[in-house]
Amino acid sequence: MPGFEDVNYYFRKAARIMDLSAHVERMLVTPFREVKVDVSITLDNGDLGTFIGYRVQHDNSRGPMKGGLRYHPSVDMDEAQGLASLMTWKTAVVNVPFGGAKGGIAVDPALLTPREQERLTRRFVQQIHDIIGPQRDIPAPDVNTNAQVMAWIMDEYSRMHGFSPAVVTGKPVDLFGSKGREEATGRGAVMALEEHLHDAGLGEVRGKTFAVQGFGNVGSWTCRFLHERGGRVVAVSDARGGVHDPDGLDVPALLAHVRAARWIEGFTGGAPISNEALLLLDVDVLVPAALGGVITEVNAGEVRARIVLEAANAPTTPRADEMLQARGVTVLPDILVNAGGVTVSYFEWAQNIQQFTWEEERITAELGRHMREAYATLARVVRERKVPFRTAAFIVAIDRVGRATVLRGV
Ligand code: NAD
């Protein structure tokens, strides 16, 4: 898994171009606060289960800190640091008034019953409730966490602090969630791609071919939007493997299959394909939408896609990023591409604070405005500075975070 140093590699590359002093660089890189807690629960069989929970708060100069909670065996301090700092830069790229945070629990939730998952989540909130809050740090869903988990967090936090729907985003629409939040990351990713295709004179999604790794929240919504726009999704995968049809998969049928069977496994509308082979398919756009660190120096030389649309966080290692760039592959970076999630989380938070709900058309229109403005700003820096999109994104983000830090005073 990619860690803190991978993110800092990209940070330093941009910082060098910007001529940042070593002192400022060190201050911007250093996390505001890091917390590691014991999350022990009684399992359904009466045994004791002990897990470790993490929350890294990276920067709050532009507002309360914001970032997902992940339930996965790979969660550790290094991963949380890296993903928390990515959130600082991401919120700055789309210009929403938040800083960055990230966390989670080192656990495989598939091995826990729903009751155990609920106890685990409530225990975690009991351990970190004094450092999160609507004006402090606002968690959201990430890998293996969903609207139900966010509902438990809201409930547990509200028991201790009074009614606080804005403590967490990605809640169910029936419980102070926002319309359009569930699909926001996939929708934003496709919006970013469309901006790029238009800007680069590459036409539209219609007729283009796509391979998508990951079929959870982000991957499945991305596939749906691509399919709706006439894109040909030729391969998708999940943790157990994938399915491939060069003529294009029947995405609605696949969605229905996964809704019923949970996994892609068993879908008969294509041939099986491994996760490794999917990344190397000859497609117009490769969409990593699962875990980080999947495009590495081992396989980057064999990636045949023309564009990599980073819907997952940190799917490309720094070395692989350099290799793709050298080979002329355009990498649209995570801190732009998947920022639709945090953008609509911002709308959810604002609605909770205002106690006023927005209609879906307004959410989609405002999301489009943020994604378009973010893309246009990055594209201008790409042209002016002759740098790749990722470096441009870090330049824009560091500039915004740096200015806020200086204006507030150290
Ligand atoms: P999810 O848990 O809903 O889905 C994850 C998907 O990845 C599942 O289909 C799972 O089977 C698959 N997967 C897991 N391990 C895999 C492996 N080893 N190989 C291939 N596939 C594997 O999670 P999500 O919310 O869709 O998040 C996916 C990515 O998007 C993560 O990197 C996350 O940080 C990022 N992200 C999510 C959001 C959001 O709003 N949910 C926002 C921004 C970024």
XYZ file of C-alpha atoms and ligand atoms in Angstrom:
454
model
C 0.000 0.000 0.000
C 1.201 3.527 -0.682
C 2.144 5.500 2.391
C 3.015 8.971 3.552
C 6.323 9.132 1.686
C 4.599 8.443 -1.652
C 2.314 11.449 -1.208
C 5.208 13.552 0.026
C 7.175 12.640 -3.084
C 4.522 14.382 -5.202
C 4.345 17.232 -2.700
C 8.099 17.837 -2.877
C 8.138 17.667 -6.660
C 5.645 20.547 -6.743
C 7.307 22.367 -3.824
C 10.610 22.409 -5.740
C 8.964 24.034 -8.748
C 7.315 26.569 -6.425
C 10.607 27.315 -4.673
C 9.162 26.681 -1.195
C 11.637 27.028 1.649
C 12.585 23.873 3.538
C 10.903 25.246 6.687
C 7.565 25.871 4.998
C 7.782 22.484 3.272
C 8.332 20.745 6.610
C 5.459 22.605 8.255
C 2.991 21.800 5.458
C 3.972 18.127 5.384
C 3.775 17.525 9.152
C 0.386 16.207 10.378
C -1.532 18.316 12.903
C -2.425 15.311 15.091
C -2.182 11.500 14.982
C -4.263 9.190 17.156
C -4.081 5.410 17.590
C -6.674 3.703 19.780
C -7.678 0.312 21.114
C -11.057 -0.761 19.756
C -12.044 -3.811 21.788
C -15.510 -5.352 21.580
C -17.324 -8.437 22.741
C -17.895 -10.694 19.736
C -21.221 -12.474 19.248
C -19.728 -15.733 20.537
C -18.696 -14.049 23.790
C -14.979 -13.812 22.930
C -13.088 -10.542 23.081
C -12.063 -8.950 19.770
C -9.329 -6.310 19.867
C -8.666 -4.076 16.871
C -6.587 -0.952 16.343
C -8.193 2.284 15.166
C -6.430 5.278 13.630
C -7.241 8.900 12.920
C -4.707 11.250 11.371
C -5.612 14.932 11.154
C -3.258 16.482 8.662
C -4.098 20.174 8.283
C -6.863 22.548 9.353
C -5.727 25.877 7.958
C -8.620 26.015 5.432
C -11.338 24.649 7.723
C -12.437 21.623 9.760
C -10.600 18.477 8.746
C -12.362 16.000 6.504
C -11.679 12.475 5.343
C -12.886 8.921 5.114
C -12.864 5.996 7.492
C -11.625 2.708 6.081
C -12.201 -0.756 7.549
C -9.474 -2.918 6.037
C -6.617 -5.117 7.292
C -4.097 -2.813 5.552
C -5.044 0.248 7.652
C -2.066 1.530 9.653
C -0.536 4.833 10.691
C 1.563 5.246 7.550
C -1.417 4.660 5.242
C -3.604 7.015 7.295
C -0.911 9.726 7.192
C -0.614 9.441 3.434
C -4.355 9.460 2.824
C -4.921 12.304 5.341
C -2.410 14.506 3.555
C -3.999 13.634 0.204
C -7.274 14.976 1.667
C -5.604 18.287 2.541
C -4.496 18.704 -1.063
C -7.766 17.373 -2.491
C -10.041 19.740 -0.551
C -7.800 22.592 -1.696
C -7.915 21.493 -5.367
C -11.733 21.612 -5.438
C -11.710 24.644 -3.144
C -14.049 23.386 -0.433
C -13.512 24.901 3.051
C -11.974 21.877 4.728
C -8.598 20.502 5.743
C -7.531 16.872 5.505
C -7.883 13.811 7.724
C -8.195 10.055 7.338
C -8.468 6.977 9.475
C -10.050 3.662 10.038
C -9.717 0.342 11.751
C -7.374 -2.514 10.860
C -10.053 -5.165 10.420
C -11.673 -7.311 7.757
C -15.341 -6.422 8.287
C -16.439 -9.414 6.187
C -15.401 -11.552 9.174
C -17.734 -9.627 11.526
C -21.516 -9.842 11.811
C -23.527 -6.623 11.350
C -24.030 -6.406 15.142
C -20.276 -6.756 15.688
C -19.618 -4.081 13.057
C -22.019 -1.774 14.870
C -20.342 -2.372 18.246
C -16.922 -1.838 16.637
C -18.025 1.475 15.100
C -19.619 2.754 18.312
C -16.541 1.781 20.337
C -14.301 3.612 17.865
C -16.447 6.756 18.232
C -16.201 6.473 22.027
C -12.420 6.452 21.625
C -12.134 9.438 19.267
C -15.253 11.531 20.007
C -13.275 14.324 21.657
C -11.159 14.984 18.562
C -13.916 14.826 15.902
C -16.926 17.121 15.535
C -18.799 19.299 13.022
C -16.247 22.115 13.373
C -13.245 19.904 14.025
C -13.007 16.745 11.965
C -15.809 15.188 9.916
C -15.403 11.514 8.855
C -17.017 10.000 5.739
C -17.286 6.586 4.044
C -14.296 4.936 2.423
C -13.320 1.338 1.653
C -15.715 -1.090 3.435
C -17.659 1.625 5.247
C -21.022 2.917 4.060
C -24.055 5.029 4.945
C -25.081 2.612 7.722
C -21.684 2.954 9.409
C -22.008 6.750 9.168
C -25.480 6.548 10.776
C -24.009 4.654 13.766
C -21.255 7.282 14.076
C -23.791 10.118 14.034
C -25.928 8.376 16.645
C -23.068 7.530 19.001
C -21.531 10.996 18.749
C -24.946 12.640 19.287
C -25.472 10.577 22.468
C -22.362 12.214 23.886
C -22.552 15.707 22.390
C -26.237 16.270 21.598
C -27.874 16.209 18.157
C -24.975 16.543 15.668
C -25.807 15.356 12.143
C -22.882 17.388 10.721
C -20.270 15.274 12.561
C -20.151 12.851 9.651
C -21.121 12.841 5.959
C -22.229 10.087 3.623
C -25.189 9.360 5.928
C -28.370 7.679 4.617
C -30.659 10.156 2.849
C -33.320 9.193 5.434
C -31.002 10.300 8.237
C -29.709 13.776 7.279
C -27.699 12.472 4.337
C -27.595 14.382 1.058
C -29.207 13.449 -2.190
C -26.472 12.676 -4.682
C -23.772 11.800 -2.126
C -23.653 8.066 -2.821
C -22.974 8.551 -6.523
C -20.912 11.760 -6.105
C -17.421 10.299 -6.448
C -18.253 8.342 -9.606
C -20.176 11.275 -11.057
C -17.293 13.663 -10.312
C -14.776 11.265 -11.884
C -16.749 11.143 -15.120
C -17.166 14.934 -15.050
C -13.379 15.350 -14.703
C -12.814 12.974 -17.604
C -15.322 14.795 -19.802
C -13.630 18.122 -19.058
C -10.308 16.634 -20.080
C -11.590 14.963 -23.257
C -13.156 18.241 -24.324
C -10.094 20.316 -23.396
C -7.676 17.961 -25.154
C -9.828 17.703 -28.282
C -10.421 14.004 -27.715
C -14.176 14.011 -28.220
C -16.531 12.466 -25.732
C -17.103 9.365 -23.622
C -19.359 7.833 -26.295
C -17.552 5.080 -28.191
C -14.488 5.049 -25.951
C -13.368 1.882 -24.159
C -12.880 1.579 -20.385
C -11.437 -0.936 -17.921
C -12.511 -0.338 -14.320
C -10.815 -1.990 -11.330
C -13.105 -2.066 -8.281
C -16.884 -2.356 -8.318
C -17.812 -0.881 -4.952
C -19.284 2.572 -4.472
C -16.869 4.439 -6.734
C -16.296 1.789 -9.413
C -19.939 0.801 -9.859
C -21.219 4.389 -10.115
C -18.399 5.301 -12.498
C -19.372 2.340 -14.719
C -23.017 3.361 -14.636
C -22.284 6.960 -15.690
C -19.833 5.858 -18.407
C -22.388 3.382 -19.745
C -25.158 6.008 -19.703
C -22.954 8.293 -21.809
C -22.326 5.615 -24.417
C -18.919 4.496 -23.136
C -17.949 0.861 -23.696
C -16.957 -0.664 -20.331
C -15.035 -3.738 -21.490
C -13.790 -5.023 -18.118
C -14.521 -4.626 -14.421
C -13.215 -6.412 -11.348
C -13.541 -6.661 -7.589
C -11.422 -8.252 -4.873
C -12.231 -11.748 -6.187
C -11.505 -11.105 -9.878
C -13.151 -9.649 -12.928
C -15.082 -10.078 -16.137
C -14.153 -9.022 -19.672
C -16.029 -8.536 -22.940
C -14.244 -6.593 -25.717
C -17.639 -5.613 -27.166
C -18.658 -3.955 -23.910
C -20.305 -5.369 -20.791
C -24.007 -5.047 -20.055
C -23.476 -2.693 -17.092
C -27.115 -2.655 -15.835
C -27.128 -6.490 -15.843
C -23.813 -6.537 -13.976
C -25.121 -4.067 -11.380
C -28.188 -6.261 -10.850
C -25.987 -9.366 -10.548
C -23.711 -7.764 -7.930
C -26.699 -6.407 -6.010
C -27.981 -9.979 -5.699
C -24.719 -11.963 -5.478
C -22.417 -9.334 -3.870
C -19.477 -10.320 -6.083
C -18.850 -10.133 -9.852
C -18.004 -13.847 -9.679
C -20.680 -15.877 -11.464
C -21.659 -13.124 -13.946
C -22.048 -14.869 -17.283
C -21.956 -11.817 -19.564
C -18.203 -12.019 -20.227
C -15.030 -14.061 -19.762
C -13.151 -14.117 -16.443
C -10.140 -11.794 -16.158
C -7.686 -11.283 -13.312
C -7.121 -7.935 -11.633
C -3.550 -7.892 -12.937
C -4.602 -8.514 -16.572
C -7.369 -5.890 -16.399
C -4.809 -3.164 -15.718
C -2.951 -4.024 -18.928
C -5.901 -4.071 -21.355
C -5.702 -2.030 -24.535
C -8.391 0.546 -23.695
C -8.786 4.293 -24.062
C -9.190 4.847 -20.322
C -8.059 2.741 -17.372
C -9.966 3.499 -14.156
C -8.398 2.177 -10.949
C -11.287 2.438 -8.435
C -10.290 0.005 -5.664
C -7.191 0.131 -3.508
C -3.955 2.108 -3.762
C -0.598 1.044 -5.159
C -1.880 -1.109 -8.024
C 0.058 0.565 -10.856
C 3.686 0.036 -9.938
C 7.085 -0.007 -11.611
C 6.449 -3.699 -12.316
C 3.398 -3.194 -14.534
C 3.511 0.511 -15.561
C 5.599 -0.314 -18.639
C 2.811 -2.610 -19.875
C -0.190 -0.326 -19.281
C -1.711 0.213 -22.729
C -4.428 2.724 -21.836
C -4.018 6.277 -23.153
C -5.514 7.874 -20.031
C -5.456 6.721 -16.391
C -8.420 8.151 -14.477
C -7.471 7.794 -10.802
C -10.822 7.212 -9.105
C -9.133 5.365 -6.200
C -6.782 7.128 -3.818
C -3.082 6.739 -4.620
C -3.451 3.901 -7.161
C -0.167 4.835 -8.903
C 3.203 4.669 -7.155
C 5.627 7.581 -7.749
C 7.974 5.459 -9.883
C 5.066 4.174 -11.992
C 3.807 7.737 -12.367
C 7.151 8.788 -13.875
C 7.106 5.783 -16.209
C 3.584 6.509 -17.450
C 4.487 10.139 -18.015
C 7.599 9.163 -19.990
C 5.443 6.919 -22.178
C 2.948 9.705 -22.889
C 0.084 8.269 -20.830
C -2.038 11.056 -19.332
C -2.663 10.482 -15.625
C -5.602 12.444 -14.254
C -4.761 12.471 -10.533
C -6.833 11.238 -7.585
C -6.909 14.626 -5.843
C -8.913 15.961 -8.787
C -10.701 12.885 -10.112
C -12.258 11.517 -6.914
C -12.868 14.897 -5.273
C -16.581 14.746 -6.162
C -17.116 12.729 -2.967
C -15.732 15.342 -0.620
C -17.422 18.100 -2.614
C -20.895 16.639 -2.085
C -19.878 15.832 1.511
C -19.356 19.578 1.841
C -22.895 20.150 0.525
C -24.213 17.566 3.024
C -22.390 19.271 5.910
C -23.697 22.670 4.805
C -27.276 21.335 4.597
C -26.964 19.787 8.095
C -25.732 23.069 9.560
C -28.411 25.106 7.762
C -31.095 22.469 8.471
C -32.204 23.055 4.898
C -32.203 20.425 2.166
C -31.080 20.863 -1.424
C -32.675 19.172 -4.409
C -30.626 16.773 -6.506
C -30.442 19.154 -9.499
C -28.756 21.764 -7.310
C -26.264 19.194 -5.964
C -25.363 18.012 -9.471
C -25.083 21.557 -10.819
C -22.856 22.742 -7.927
C -20.718 19.595 -8.175
C -20.277 20.274 -11.882
C -19.225 23.847 -11.141
C -16.572 22.743 -8.617
C -15.206 20.009 -10.909
C -15.125 22.302 -13.973
C -13.399 25.122 -12.103
C -10.885 22.715 -10.555
C -10.097 21.145 -13.930
C -9.755 24.535 -15.646
C -7.373 25.806 -12.948
C -5.216 22.684 -13.216
C -5.220 22.742 -17.017
C -4.017 26.356 -16.952
C -1.100 25.414 -14.651
C -0.291 22.405 -16.871
C 0.042 24.735 -19.849
C 1.821 27.591 -18.075
C 4.325 25.492 -16.131
C 4.579 22.588 -18.592
C 4.013 20.049 -15.831
C 1.817 16.918 -15.631
C -1.674 17.170 -14.131
C -0.630 15.720 -10.786
C 2.135 18.256 -10.280
C -0.249 21.027 -11.335
C -2.799 19.802 -8.768
C -0.198 19.849 -6.001
C 0.987 23.330 -7.044
C -2.577 24.700 -6.858
C -3.251 22.951 -3.539
C 0.022 23.908 -1.863
C -0.506 27.514 -2.942
C -4.002 27.614 -1.390
C -3.050 25.825 1.843
C 0.166 27.829 2.134
C -1.636 31.146 1.706
C -4.255 30.250 4.338
C -1.512 29.179 6.737
C 0.415 32.415 6.277
C -2.716 34.597 6.556
C -3.691 32.921 9.828
C -0.163 33.177 11.163
C 1.857 30.377 12.664
P -15.849 0.097 -1.598
O -15.512 -0.652 -0.365
O -17.269 0.486 -1.830
O -15.362 -0.731 -2.892
C -14.059 -1.207 -3.034
C -14.023 -2.127 -4.241
O -12.672 -2.538 -4.460
C -14.843 -3.410 -4.076
O -15.428 -3.760 -5.312
C -13.780 -4.428 -3.686
O -14.158 -5.768 -3.982
C -12.632 -3.963 -4.560
N -11.335 -4.446 -4.093
C -10.888 -4.578 -2.826
N -9.668 -5.135 -2.808
C -9.324 -5.333 -4.096
C -8.201 -5.879 -4.744
N -7.158 -6.312 -4.032
N -8.214 -5.919 -6.099
C -9.261 -5.473 -6.797
N -10.354 -4.956 -6.256
C -10.395 -4.896 -4.927
O -14.890 1.384 -1.601
P -15.081 2.754 -2.393
O -15.724 3.718 -1.484
O -15.659 2.480 -3.733
O -13.563 3.239 -2.532
C -12.740 2.821 -3.612
C -11.562 3.763 -3.742
O -12.032 5.086 -3.957
C -10.663 3.858 -2.513
O -9.344 4.061 -2.939
C -11.178 5.080 -1.803
O -10.207 5.665 -0.954
C -11.497 5.956 -2.981
N -12.464 7.035 -2.713
C -13.730 6.764 -2.294
C -14.612 7.813 -2.105
C -16.050 7.574 -1.716
O -16.829 8.539 -1.762
N -16.476 6.370 -1.373
C -14.208 9.133 -2.321
C -12.912 9.372 -2.749
C -12.045 8.307 -2.957
